[in-house]
Amino acid sequence: MHTGAQGKGRLFTDPSADQARSFFASKRRALVDKLTNVQDAVARLVANGDYLAIGGFGSDRIPTALLHEILRQEKQDLGLAGHTATHDFEILCAGNLMGRGQTLNRVDIAYVVGLEARGLSPHARRVMQSGTVQCTEWTNYALAVRFKAAAMGVPFLPLRSMLGTDTFHYSAAKTIDCPFTNEKLVAVPALYPDCALIHVHEADRYGNCRIRGTSVADFDVARAAKKLIITCERLIPHEEFRRDPTRTVIPFYCVDAVCEVPFGSYPGNMPYEYFSDESHLRQWLNAEKDVETFRQFLDKYIYGTRDFAEYLQMCGGLPRMQELRRQELLL
Amino acid sequence: MAEYNAMELMICCAARLLEDGKTVAVGTGAPCAAAMLAQRTTSPNLVIFFEAGGVAPLLPTMPISVGDSRTFYRGLMATSMADVMETCQRGLMDYTFLGGAQIDAYGNLNSSLIGDDYTKPKVRLPGSGGANDLASFCWRILVVTNHDRRRFVEKVDFLTTPGYLTGPGAREQAGLPPGTGPYRVITDLAVLGYHERTKRMEVHSLHPGVDLEQVKAATGFDLGVREPLATTTPPTDEELRILRNEVDPHRYIIGR
C-alpha cells in the first residue's frame, strides 16, 4: 500500500495491535465484584504518566468525581484524548500552572479550551499557550475512528476527512491509497488509552453498564481502554442485566472498577436525569479569569472538599439537584 | 415592515437556504435557530443531526451543547458520534453550518489558533472539533458569521477546516469527496457565495441599507461580485413571529 503525506505531530500512544493483545491477554475478565469508591479507584488505576480517555461529551455525561479526585491526588504527567473536551478538560487543566506540578503534559486535540456556546476557558488557554503541554491535532471523528480501530484490535483505520488541511499537517496521520479503488484516504492509528473514565446511568457490581441517550464514542472507548473506571448514577441488581441483555452497552470484562456516584456528571448534563448547572459553570469560568481567585475557588470546591458528595453539598445540595432535574424534564 | 436586528436577518437568510426533505448537521447557536425556523416555515421535513449522536429531535429549546439532552429530545435516534459522521461520510448529509475565527477567499476556516508558532500560539482556540469532518463530508457548507477584516483574511493563520483549499480542483486533488464544498456565507452585511470557476468568494446580495464599499472595506481579500447584485429580502413578519416566539423565546441568540 502506497503511503503519501505524513503529519508531523507526535504519536503519544502505541498503535500496535500485538502490543495491545499482549496487554489484554493478562487483563482480568472474570465476573467478579469490582465495587469500590472513587478515591480507591483513582489511587489504584490512574498512574502518573497514564494516557486518559474520558467518556461523554465535555459537559454531558462526564465522570466529574473521578476528575476531581485526579486533582486531589495530584496525579502528574497525564496524556489526554481531547474529543470535545470542555468542562472535563477545564478540570484537568486546573492541575497545571497552579503550583501543584503538571497534571497534563500531552494532549491529542480535536476540541479543547472551549466550552461550546459558553465561551473559552481562560485557564485552559493559559495552559495551552504556555508551551508546556505537547499537542497533536485531530478531529472529533478521527479520534472516534482511532478508538474504533483499537476496539477492533487493528492498528489503523481509514477515513476521508483531514485531507488538505493544517489539521492533517499537525496530526500523526498518514495518507494512503486505497488498495482496491486507489482513492486517497487518511490512515489514523489505533488509540489504546491506558485508562478510560466513563459515567453511565446504571451499572451492576461487576461492571455491566447501561447508557441512555447518545453514546458519543463510549462504546469504543470502553473496549479500547486498557483500564476502565466506571461511575454510575445508580447501582442496579445484576439480575436486571440478565433479564434484558440487549441494553448492556459496556460489558463487565472491559471494566476494572465500579463506583456509585449519584449526580456524578454534575455540573454537566445527564440525559433524562438532570440538566447542566449553567450558573456553576459560569462561576467556574469567571473564577479562572484571575489566578488568585481561581486558586481560592479550587481550594474551596476541590482541595477543601473530601469527596464529590461534599462538593455537591457546597453547590446547593439536593434542592439544587432537584431544580436541575426539573430543568432536564422541562417541568 | 417589522423592525429586525442583524442576527434575526442572518438566521432568516440561513433558514431559507435549507430545502425541505434534506438533512443538516448543526451546532448550537444561530445555525440551530436557522434549522428550527426552517422546520417551522418552508421545510417541515428537514432532518436535523447533531454530531454527538442526536438525530431528528423535536427541539423544545435551544441546546447549549452539541451533546446535551435537548439534541435528541423526542428524536428518532440517540446514537454515536461515529454513526452521525459516517452518515455524512457516506454522502447522506446535505448541509452543515460552520464558523471560525478566520475565513479566507476560498472558504477555508481557522478555529485552531492565532499566531505563527504552533507550539506557543498567541491565542489557542478549540481546534477542529467535528468541523473538519463535516466540511469534508457534507455536500454544502454554510457559514454564518459577523463580517470584519479581522475575520475575513487573505490567509488563515491555521487551516483547520477545508474550504476550496487553494482553488479549483484542490479539494479533489487532496482526496476529499468530489462535489462537496463551501456554498454560502451569511454575514451581518451580505449573503455571499463562490464563483463557479475560480471558487473565490463573491457577494450575492447586500442586506438592506448596506453598500458594496462597506462590505469590501470589511473584507481583507479581493472580493468578487455576482451580477446582478441583489438586495437581501428582509425577514417577513411571519418569520420574525416564529423566530421570536417559538425558536428563541428567551432571546439567547437573537438578543434583546
PDB file of N, CA, C and O in Angstrom, chain A residues 60 109-112 116 118 129-131 135 137 139-141 148 160-167 170 184 213-216 269 272 278 327-328 330, chain B residues 51-53 65-70 72-73 78-81 85-86 89 118 120 122-124 126-130 132-133 136 158-160 165 174-175:
ATOM      1  N   ASP A  60     -21.424  16.814  29.040  1.00  0.00           N
ATOM      2  CA  ASP A  60     -22.582  15.919  29.027  1.00  0.00           C
ATOM      3  C   ASP A  60     -22.139  14.511  29.412  1.00  0.00           C
ATOM      4  O   ASP A  60     -21.241  13.954  28.784  1.00  0.00           O
ATOM      5  N   ILE A 109      -5.522  16.763  20.340  1.00  0.00           N
ATOM      6  CA  ILE A 109      -6.554  17.802  20.307  1.00  0.00           C
ATOM      7  C   ILE A 109      -7.526  17.598  19.155  1.00  0.00           C
ATOM      8  O   ILE A 109      -7.119  17.556  18.000  1.00  0.00           O
ATOM      9  N   ALA A 110      -8.794  17.445  19.484  1.00  0.00           N
ATOM     10  CA  ALA A 110      -9.825  17.649  18.465  1.00  0.00           C
ATOM     11  C   ALA A 110     -10.571  18.925  18.853  1.00  0.00           C
ATOM     12  O   ALA A 110     -10.801  19.800  18.027  1.00  0.00           O
ATOM     13  N   TYR A 111     -10.945  19.013  20.139  1.00  0.00           N
ATOM     14  CA  TYR A 111     -11.601  20.223  20.644  1.00  0.00           C
ATOM     15  C   TYR A 111     -11.248  20.374  22.110  1.00  0.00           C
ATOM     16  O   TYR A 111     -11.653  19.548  22.939  1.00  0.00           O
ATOM     17  N   VAL A 112     -10.501  21.419  22.424  1.00  0.00           N
ATOM     18  CA  VAL A 112     -10.147  21.708  23.824  1.00  0.00           C
ATOM     19  C   VAL A 112     -10.299  23.209  24.054  1.00  0.00           C
ATOM     20  O   VAL A 112     -10.588  23.942  23.114  1.00  0.00           O
ATOM     21  N   GLU A 116     -17.960  25.228  24.173  1.00  0.00           N
ATOM     22  CA  GLU A 116     -19.022  25.414  23.200  1.00  0.00           C
ATOM     23  C   GLU A 116     -19.617  26.817  23.337  1.00  0.00           C
ATOM     24  O   GLU A 116     -18.862  27.790  23.406  1.00  0.00           O
ATOM     25  N   ARG A 118     -20.595  28.466  25.656  1.00  0.00           N
ATOM     26  CA  ARG A 118     -20.302  29.218  26.889  1.00  0.00           C
ATOM     27  C   ARG A 118     -19.028  30.048  26.785  1.00  0.00           C
ATOM     28  O   ARG A 118     -18.730  30.829  27.676  1.00  0.00           O
ATOM     29  N   GLN A 129      -1.340  27.849  25.977  1.00  0.00           N
ATOM     30  CA  GLN A 129      -0.492  28.851  25.333  1.00  0.00           C
ATOM     31  C   GLN A 129       0.882  28.940  25.992  1.00  0.00           C
ATOM     32  O   GLN A 129       1.728  29.710  25.560  1.00  0.00           O
ATOM     33  N   SER A 130       1.089  28.136  27.046  1.00  0.00           N
ATOM     34  CA  SER A 130       2.345  28.248  27.810  1.00  0.00           C
ATOM     35  C   SER A 130       3.477  27.461  27.165  1.00  0.00           C
ATOM     36  O   SER A 130       4.636  27.628  27.525  1.00  0.00           O
ATOM     37  N   GLY A 131       3.153  26.590  26.215  1.00  0.00           N
ATOM     38  CA  GLY A 131       4.183  25.772  25.578  1.00  0.00           C
ATOM     39  C   GLY A 131       4.625  24.601  26.435  1.00  0.00           C
ATOM     40  O   GLY A 131       5.602  23.924  26.112  1.00  0.00           O
ATOM     41  N   CYS A 135       1.199  18.898  21.984  1.00  0.00           N
ATOM     42  CA  CYS A 135      -0.085  18.773  21.293  1.00  0.00           C
ATOM     43  C   CYS A 135       0.062  18.097  19.939  1.00  0.00           C
ATOM     44  O   CYS A 135       1.058  18.287  19.247  1.00  0.00           O
ATOM     45  N   GLU A 137      -2.745  17.490  16.569  1.00  0.00           N
ATOM     46  CA  GLU A 137      -4.105  17.853  16.119  1.00  0.00           C
ATOM     47  C   GLU A 137      -4.827  16.661  15.487  1.00  0.00           C
ATOM     48  O   GLU A 137      -4.219  15.852  14.765  1.00  0.00           O
ATOM     49  N   THR A 139      -9.348  15.444  14.557  1.00  0.00           N
ATOM     50  CA  THR A 139     -10.731  15.916  14.524  1.00  0.00           C
ATOM     51  C   THR A 139     -11.543  14.996  15.443  1.00  0.00           C
ATOM     52  O   THR A 139     -11.073  13.913  15.815  1.00  0.00           O
ATOM     53  N   ASN A 140     -12.769  15.414  15.760  1.00  0.00           N
ATOM     54  CA  ASN A 140     -13.617  14.563  16.601  1.00  0.00           C
ATOM     55  C   ASN A 140     -13.810  13.180  15.980  1.00  0.00           C
ATOM     56  O   ASN A 140     -13.714  12.158  16.656  1.00  0.00           O
ATOM     57  N   TYR A 141     -14.105  13.157  14.674  1.00  0.00           N
ATOM     58  CA  TYR A 141     -14.321  11.855  14.033  1.00  0.00           C
ATOM     59  C   TYR A 141     -13.033  11.043  13.992  1.00  0.00           C
ATOM     60  O   TYR A 141     -13.054   9.834  14.222  1.00  0.00           O
ATOM     61  N   LYS A 148     -12.174   3.338  17.585  1.00  0.00           N
ATOM     62  CA  LYS A 148     -12.835   2.210  16.918  1.00  0.00           C
ATOM     63  C   LYS A 148     -11.796   1.179  16.444  1.00  0.00           C
ATOM     64  O   LYS A 148     -11.989  -0.020  16.620  1.00  0.00           O
ATOM     65  N   ARG A 160     -11.989   9.821   5.482  1.00  0.00           N
ATOM     66  CA  ARG A 160     -11.873  10.749   4.359  1.00  0.00           C
ATOM     67  C   ARG A 160     -11.904  12.217   4.759  1.00  0.00           C
ATOM     68  O   ARG A 160     -12.185  13.075   3.940  1.00  0.00           O
ATOM     69  N   SER A 161     -11.638  12.519   6.034  1.00  0.00           N
ATOM     70  CA  SER A 161     -11.529  13.939   6.410  1.00  0.00           C
ATOM     71  C   SER A 161     -10.065  14.264   6.680  1.00  0.00           C
ATOM     72  O   SER A 161      -9.195  13.426   6.464  1.00  0.00           O
ATOM     73  N   MET A 162      -9.800  15.447   7.125  1.00  0.00           N
ATOM     74  CA  MET A 162      -8.470  15.973   7.464  1.00  0.00           C
ATOM     75  C   MET A 162      -7.621  16.303   6.234  1.00  0.00           C
ATOM     76  O   MET A 162      -6.630  17.029   6.324  1.00  0.00           O
ATOM     77  N   LEU A 163      -7.982  15.768   5.066  1.00  0.00           N
ATOM     78  CA  LEU A 163      -7.173  15.920   3.858  1.00  0.00           C
ATOM     79  C   LEU A 163      -7.010  17.393   3.464  1.00  0.00           C
ATOM     80  O   LEU A 163      -7.961  18.162   3.514  1.00  0.00           O
ATOM     81  N   GLY A 164      -5.793  17.755   3.091  1.00  0.00           N
ATOM     82  CA  GLY A 164      -5.529  19.088   2.549  1.00  0.00           C
ATOM     83  C   GLY A 164      -5.446  20.209   3.568  1.00  0.00           C
ATOM     84  O   GLY A 164      -5.383  21.377   3.189  1.00  0.00           O
ATOM     85  N   THR A 165      -5.432  19.889   4.853  1.00  0.00           N
ATOM     86  CA  THR A 165      -5.506  20.943   5.885  1.00  0.00           C
ATOM     87  C   THR A 165      -4.310  20.928   6.845  1.00  0.00           C
ATOM     88  O   THR A 165      -3.567  19.942   6.922  1.00  0.00           O
ATOM     89  N   ASP A 166      -4.148  22.023   7.586  1.00  0.00           N
ATOM     90  CA  ASP A 166      -3.134  22.064   8.648  1.00  0.00           C
ATOM     91  C   ASP A 166      -3.484  21.090   9.767  1.00  0.00           C
ATOM     92  O   ASP A 166      -2.595  20.642  10.499  1.00  0.00           O
ATOM     93  N   THR A 167      -4.761  20.801   9.933  1.00  0.00           N
ATOM     94  CA  THR A 167      -5.164  19.807  10.937  1.00  0.00           C
ATOM     95  C   THR A 167      -4.449  18.487  10.642  1.00  0.00           C
ATOM     96  O   THR A 167      -3.926  17.839  11.551  1.00  0.00           O
ATOM     97  N   TYR A 170      -0.470  18.861  11.245  1.00  0.00           N
ATOM     98  CA  TYR A 170      -0.028  18.806  12.646  1.00  0.00           C
ATOM     99  C   TYR A 170      -0.570  17.574  13.381  1.00  0.00           C
ATOM    100  O   TYR A 170      -0.565  17.514  14.597  1.00  0.00           O
ATOM    101  N   LYS A 184      -7.715   8.323  -2.422  1.00  0.00           N
ATOM    102  CA  LYS A 184      -6.805   8.749  -1.359  1.00  0.00           C
ATOM    103  C   LYS A 184      -7.558   8.743  -0.017  1.00  0.00           C
ATOM    104  O   LYS A 184      -8.686   9.216   0.066  1.00  0.00           O
ATOM    105  N   GLY A 213     -29.573   7.747  26.039  1.00  0.00           N
ATOM    106  CA  GLY A 213     -29.211   8.900  25.212  1.00  0.00           C
ATOM    107  C   GLY A 213     -28.037   8.564  24.311  1.00  0.00           C
ATOM    108  O   GLY A 213     -27.754   7.390  24.067  1.00  0.00           O
ATOM    109  N   THR A 214     -27.353   9.599  23.843  1.00  0.00           N
ATOM    110  CA  THR A 214     -26.255   9.365  22.898  1.00  0.00           C
ATOM    111  C   THR A 214     -25.094   8.660  23.600  1.00  0.00           C
ATOM    112  O   THR A 214     -24.801   8.927  24.766  1.00  0.00           O
ATOM    113  N   SER A 215     -24.430   7.781  22.848  1.00  0.00           N
ATOM    114  CA  SER A 215     -23.291   7.066  23.425  1.00  0.00           C
ATOM    115  C   SER A 215     -21.977   7.769  23.103  1.00  0.00           C
ATOM    116  O   SER A 215     -20.929   7.382  23.621  1.00  0.00           O
ATOM    117  N   VAL A 216     -22.019   8.794  22.237  1.00  0.00           N
ATOM    118  CA  VAL A 216     -20.838   9.537  21.789  1.00  0.00           C
ATOM    119  C   VAL A 216     -19.788   8.529  21.273  1.00  0.00           C
ATOM    120  O   VAL A 216     -20.049   7.874  20.274  1.00  0.00           O
ATOM    121  N   ASN A 269     -24.537  17.924  32.190  1.00  0.00           N
ATOM    122  CA  ASN A 269     -25.868  17.375  31.930  1.00  0.00           C
ATOM    123  C   ASN A 269     -25.818  15.841  32.015  1.00  0.00           C
ATOM    124  O   ASN A 269     -24.807  15.231  31.682  1.00  0.00           O
ATOM    125  N   TYR A 272     -31.931  12.615  30.778  1.00  0.00           N
ATOM    126  CA  TYR A 272     -33.094  12.054  31.474  1.00  0.00           C
ATOM    127  C   TYR A 272     -32.989  12.167  33.001  1.00  0.00           C
ATOM    128  O   TYR A 272     -33.894  11.756  33.714  1.00  0.00           O
ATOM    129  N   GLU A 278     -25.714  25.708  34.606  1.00  0.00           N
ATOM    130  CA  GLU A 278     -25.058  26.771  33.845  1.00  0.00           C
ATOM    131  C   GLU A 278     -24.493  27.859  34.750  1.00  0.00           C
ATOM    132  O   GLU A 278     -23.468  28.462  34.437  1.00  0.00           O
ATOM    133  N   GLN A 327     -35.415  21.113  35.316  1.00  0.00           N
ATOM    134  CA  GLN A 327     -34.975  21.696  34.037  1.00  0.00           C
ATOM    135  C   GLN A 327     -34.806  20.613  32.971  1.00  0.00           C
ATOM    136  O   GLN A 327     -35.222  20.780  31.826  1.00  0.00           O
ATOM    137  N   GLU A 328     -34.211  19.505  33.361  1.00  0.00           N
ATOM    138  CA  GLU A 328     -33.987  18.413  32.416  1.00  0.00           C
ATOM    139  C   GLU A 328     -35.305  17.876  31.874  1.00  0.00           C
ATOM    140  O   GLU A 328     -35.436  17.592  30.697  1.00  0.00           O
ATOM    141  N   LEU A 330     -38.024  19.473  31.655  1.00  0.00           N
ATOM    142  CA  LEU A 330     -38.811  20.584  31.101  1.00  0.00           C
ATOM    143  C   LEU A 330     -40.076  20.843  31.906  1.00  0.00           C
ATOM    144  O   LEU A 330     -41.138  21.101  31.341  1.00  0.00           O
TER     145      LEU A 330
ATOM    146  N   GLU B  51     -23.684  16.287  15.939  1.00  0.00           N
ATOM    147  CA  GLU B  51     -22.531  15.393  15.767  1.00  0.00           C
ATOM    148  C   GLU B  51     -22.300  14.436  16.942  1.00  0.00           C
ATOM    149  O   GLU B  51     -21.673  13.398  16.776  1.00  0.00           O
ATOM    150  N   ALA B  52     -22.791  14.765  18.125  1.00  0.00           N
ATOM    151  CA  ALA B  52     -22.561  13.858  19.257  1.00  0.00           C
ATOM    152  C   ALA B  52     -23.500  12.658  19.221  1.00  0.00           C
ATOM    153  O   ALA B  52     -23.367  11.734  20.023  1.00  0.00           O
ATOM    154  N   GLY B  53     -24.479  12.654  18.304  1.00  0.00           N
ATOM    155  CA  GLY B  53     -25.328  11.473  18.162  1.00  0.00           C
ATOM    156  C   GLY B  53     -26.829  11.728  18.150  1.00  0.00           C
ATOM    157  O   GLY B  53     -27.614  10.794  18.007  1.00  0.00           O
ATOM    158  N   SER B  65     -25.158  22.637  24.482  1.00  0.00           N
ATOM    159  CA  SER B  65     -24.045  21.824  23.999  1.00  0.00           C
ATOM    160  C   SER B  65     -24.551  20.953  22.855  1.00  0.00           C
ATOM    161  O   SER B  65     -25.705  20.531  22.850  1.00  0.00           O
ATOM    162  N   VAL B  66     -23.658  20.668  21.902  1.00  0.00           N
ATOM    163  CA  VAL B  66     -23.981  19.811  20.757  1.00  0.00           C
ATOM    164  C   VAL B  66     -24.292  18.382  21.222  1.00  0.00           C
ATOM    165  O   VAL B  66     -24.788  17.553  20.461  1.00  0.00           O
ATOM    166  N   GLY B  67     -23.991  18.112  22.494  1.00  0.00           N
ATOM    167  CA  GLY B  67     -24.255  16.779  23.022  1.00  0.00           C
ATOM    168  C   GLY B  67     -25.277  16.752  24.148  1.00  0.00           C
ATOM    169  O   GLY B  67     -25.505  15.705  24.746  1.00  0.00           O
ATOM    170  N   ASP B  68     -25.913  17.891  24.457  1.00  0.00           N
ATOM    171  CA  ASP B  68     -26.823  17.852  25.611  1.00  0.00           C
ATOM    172  C   ASP B  68     -28.145  17.171  25.256  1.00  0.00           C
ATOM    173  O   ASP B  68     -28.414  16.846  24.099  1.00  0.00           O
ATOM    174  N   SER B  69     -28.959  16.931  26.272  1.00  0.00           N
ATOM    175  CA  SER B  69     -30.125  16.070  26.069  1.00  0.00           C
ATOM    176  C   SER B  69     -31.182  16.695  25.149  1.00  0.00           C
ATOM    177  O   SER B  69     -32.015  15.981  24.603  1.00  0.00           O
ATOM    178  N   ARG B  70     -31.124  18.034  24.947  1.00  0.00           N
ATOM    179  CA  ARG B  70     -32.057  18.653  24.004  1.00  0.00           C
ATOM    180  C   ARG B  70     -31.814  18.153  22.583  1.00  0.00           C
ATOM    181  O   ARG B  70     -32.729  18.173  21.761  1.00  0.00           O
ATOM    182  N   PHE B  72     -31.429  15.348  21.380  1.00  0.00           N
ATOM    183  CA  PHE B  72     -32.173  14.158  20.956  1.00  0.00           C
ATOM    184  C   PHE B  72     -33.544  14.086  21.634  1.00  0.00           C
ATOM    185  O   PHE B  72     -34.176  13.035  21.669  1.00  0.00           O
ATOM    186  N   TYR B  73     -34.003  15.267  22.131  1.00  0.00           N
ATOM    187  CA  TYR B  73     -35.326  15.325  22.756  1.00  0.00           C
ATOM    188  C   TYR B  73     -36.391  14.916  21.740  1.00  0.00           C
ATOM    189  O   TYR B  73     -36.494  15.499  20.670  1.00  0.00           O
ATOM    190  N   ALA B  78     -30.843   8.191  19.268  1.00  0.00           N
ATOM    191  CA  ALA B  78     -29.719   8.738  20.033  1.00  0.00           C
ATOM    192  C   ALA B  78     -28.593   7.750  19.802  1.00  0.00           C
ATOM    193  O   ALA B  78     -28.618   6.646  20.318  1.00  0.00           O
ATOM    194  N   THR B  79     -27.603   8.150  18.996  1.00  0.00           N
ATOM    195  CA  THR B  79     -26.590   7.199  18.561  1.00  0.00           C
ATOM    196  C   THR B  79     -25.198   7.708  18.917  1.00  0.00           C
ATOM    197  O   THR B  79     -25.038   8.485  19.854  1.00  0.00           O
ATOM    198  N   SER B  80     -24.194   7.276  18.182  1.00  0.00           N
ATOM    199  CA  SER B  80     -22.819   7.674  18.488  1.00  0.00           C
ATOM    200  C   SER B  80     -22.354   8.768  17.528  1.00  0.00           C
ATOM    201  O   SER B  80     -22.948   8.989  16.473  1.00  0.00           O
ATOM    202  N   MET B  81     -21.260   9.409  17.905  1.00  0.00           N
ATOM    203  CA  MET B  81     -20.647  10.406  17.033  1.00  0.00           C
ATOM    204  C   MET B  81     -20.202   9.761  15.723  1.00  0.00           C
ATOM    205  O   MET B  81     -20.426  10.311  14.647  1.00  0.00           O
ATOM    206  N   MET B  85     -21.207  10.898  11.926  1.00  0.00           N
ATOM    207  CA  MET B  85     -20.139  11.289  10.993  1.00  0.00           C
ATOM    208  C   MET B  85     -20.096  10.342   9.788  1.00  0.00           C
ATOM    209  O   MET B  85     -19.812  10.760   8.663  1.00  0.00           O
ATOM    210  N   GLU B  86     -20.354   9.076  10.024  1.00  0.00           N
ATOM    211  CA  GLU B  86     -20.316   8.102   8.921  1.00  0.00           C
ATOM    212  C   GLU B  86     -21.529   8.265   7.999  1.00  0.00           C
ATOM    213  O   GLU B  86     -21.441   7.990   6.797  1.00  0.00           O
ATOM    214  N   GLN B  89     -20.163  10.832   5.892  1.00  0.00           N
ATOM    215  CA  GLN B  89     -19.096  10.305   5.035  1.00  0.00           C
ATOM    216  C   GLN B  89     -19.677   9.466   3.884  1.00  0.00           C
ATOM    217  O   GLN B  89     -19.117   9.427   2.787  1.00  0.00           O
ATOM    218  N   TYR B 118       3.081  27.263  16.223  1.00  0.00           N
ATOM    219  CA  TYR B 118       2.131  26.231  16.665  1.00  0.00           C
ATOM    220  C   TYR B 118       2.351  25.849  18.127  1.00  0.00           C
ATOM    221  O   TYR B 118       1.395  25.637  18.871  1.00  0.00           O
ATOM    222  N   LYS B 120       3.581  27.635  20.536  1.00  0.00           N
ATOM    223  CA  LYS B 120       3.277  28.704  21.503  1.00  0.00           C
ATOM    224  C   LYS B 120       2.392  29.751  20.846  1.00  0.00           C
ATOM    225  O   LYS B 120       2.820  30.852  20.542  1.00  0.00           O
ATOM    226  N   LYS B 122      -0.399  32.646  20.005  1.00  0.00           N
ATOM    227  CA  LYS B 122      -0.834  33.868  20.678  1.00  0.00           C
ATOM    228  C   LYS B 122      -2.184  33.603  21.359  1.00  0.00           C
ATOM    229  O   LYS B 122      -2.385  33.951  22.501  1.00  0.00           O
ATOM    230  N   VAL B 123      -3.088  32.985  20.617  1.00  0.00           N
ATOM    231  CA  VAL B 123      -4.376  32.566  21.184  1.00  0.00           C
ATOM    232  C   VAL B 123      -4.641  31.121  20.780  1.00  0.00           C
ATOM    233  O   VAL B 123      -4.659  30.802  19.597  1.00  0.00           O
ATOM    234  N   ARG B 124      -4.817  30.245  21.771  1.00  0.00           N
ATOM    235  CA  ARG B 124      -5.201  28.876  21.448  1.00  0.00           C
ATOM    236  C   ARG B 124      -6.728  28.826  21.396  1.00  0.00           C
ATOM    237  O   ARG B 124      -7.407  29.216  22.352  1.00  0.00           O
ATOM    238  N   PRO B 126     -10.275  26.321  20.177  1.00  0.00           N
ATOM    239  CA  PRO B 126     -10.607  24.918  20.430  1.00  0.00           C
ATOM    240  C   PRO B 126     -10.014  23.882  19.466  1.00  0.00           C
ATOM    241  O   PRO B 126      -9.664  22.785  19.876  1.00  0.00           O
ATOM    242  N   GLY B 127      -9.901  24.204  18.177  1.00  0.00           N
ATOM    243  CA  GLY B 127      -9.468  23.189  17.228  1.00  0.00           C
ATOM    244  C   GLY B 127     -10.620  22.823  16.299  1.00  0.00           C
ATOM    245  O   GLY B 127     -11.632  23.523  16.240  1.00  0.00           O
ATOM    246  N   SER B 128     -10.468  21.710  15.602  1.00  0.00           N
ATOM    247  CA  SER B 128     -11.480  21.327  14.617  1.00  0.00           C
ATOM    248  C   SER B 128     -12.806  20.958  15.261  1.00  0.00           C
ATOM    249  O   SER B 128     -13.870  21.278  14.737  1.00  0.00           O
ATOM    250  N   GLY B 129     -12.763  20.245  16.405  1.00  0.00           N
ATOM    251  CA  GLY B 129     -13.978  19.550  16.825  1.00  0.00           C
ATOM    252  C   GLY B 129     -14.400  18.675  15.660  1.00  0.00           C
ATOM    253  O   GLY B 129     -13.569  18.002  15.050  1.00  0.00           O
ATOM    254  N   GLY B 130     -15.685  18.729  15.312  1.00  0.00           N
ATOM    255  CA  GLY B 130     -16.142  17.960  14.151  1.00  0.00           C
ATOM    256  C   GLY B 130     -16.159  18.763  12.869  1.00  0.00           C
ATOM    257  O   GLY B 130     -16.596  18.262  11.827  1.00  0.00           O
ATOM    258  N   ASN B 132     -13.873  19.961  10.678  1.00  0.00           N
ATOM    259  CA  ASN B 132     -13.120  19.458   9.530  1.00  0.00           C
ATOM    260  C   ASN B 132     -13.823  18.249   8.906  1.00  0.00           C
ATOM    261  O   ASN B 132     -13.922  18.138   7.682  1.00  0.00           O
ATOM    262  N   ASP B 133     -14.350  17.372   9.748  1.00  0.00           N
ATOM    263  CA  ASP B 133     -15.059  16.186   9.249  1.00  0.00           C
ATOM    264  C   ASP B 133     -16.305  16.600   8.457  1.00  0.00           C
ATOM    265  O   ASP B 133     -16.536  16.125   7.343  1.00  0.00           O
ATOM    266  N   SER B 136     -15.580  18.171   5.217  1.00  0.00           N
ATOM    267  CA  SER B 136     -15.046  17.210   4.240  1.00  0.00           C
ATOM    268  C   SER B 136     -16.161  16.381   3.621  1.00  0.00           C
ATOM    269  O   SER B 136     -16.078  15.983   2.465  1.00  0.00           O
ATOM    270  N   PHE B 158      -4.102  29.251  10.466  1.00  0.00           N
ATOM    271  CA  PHE B 158      -4.058  27.793  10.562  1.00  0.00           C
ATOM    272  C   PHE B 158      -5.268  27.285   9.787  1.00  0.00           C
ATOM    273  O   PHE B 158      -6.396  27.717  10.061  1.00  0.00           O
ATOM    274  N   LEU B 159      -5.046  26.409   8.817  1.00  0.00           N
ATOM    275  CA  LEU B 159      -6.173  25.922   8.021  1.00  0.00           C
ATOM    276  C   LEU B 159      -6.768  24.699   8.725  1.00  0.00           C
ATOM    277  O   LEU B 159      -6.367  23.562   8.484  1.00  0.00           O
ATOM    278  N   THR B 160      -7.738  24.975   9.609  1.00  0.00           N
ATOM    279  CA  THR B 160      -8.353  23.906  10.393  1.00  0.00           C
ATOM    280  C   THR B 160      -9.271  23.049   9.529  1.00  0.00           C
ATOM    281  O   THR B 160      -9.257  21.818   9.602  1.00  0.00           O
ATOM    282  N   LEU B 165      -9.699  25.098  -0.412  1.00  0.00           N
ATOM    283  CA  LEU B 165      -8.241  24.990  -0.248  1.00  0.00           C
ATOM    284  C   LEU B 165      -7.537  26.059  -1.090  1.00  0.00           C
ATOM    285  O   LEU B 165      -7.686  27.225  -0.797  1.00  0.00           O
ATOM    286  N   ALA B 174      -6.707  16.833  -3.222  1.00  0.00           N
ATOM    287  CA  ALA B 174      -6.328  16.428  -1.863  1.00  0.00           C
ATOM    288  C   ALA B 174      -6.962  15.092  -1.485  1.00  0.00           C
ATOM    289  O   ALA B 174      -6.536  14.457  -0.519  1.00  0.00           O
ATOM    290  N   GLY B 175      -7.974  14.681  -2.247  1.00  0.00           N
ATOM    291  CA  GLY B 175      -8.629  13.407  -1.946  1.00  0.00           C
ATOM    292  C   GLY B 175      -9.977  13.545  -1.266  1.00  0.00           C
ATOM    293  O   GLY B 175     -10.598  12.550  -0.888  1.00  0.00           O
TER     294      GLY B 175
END
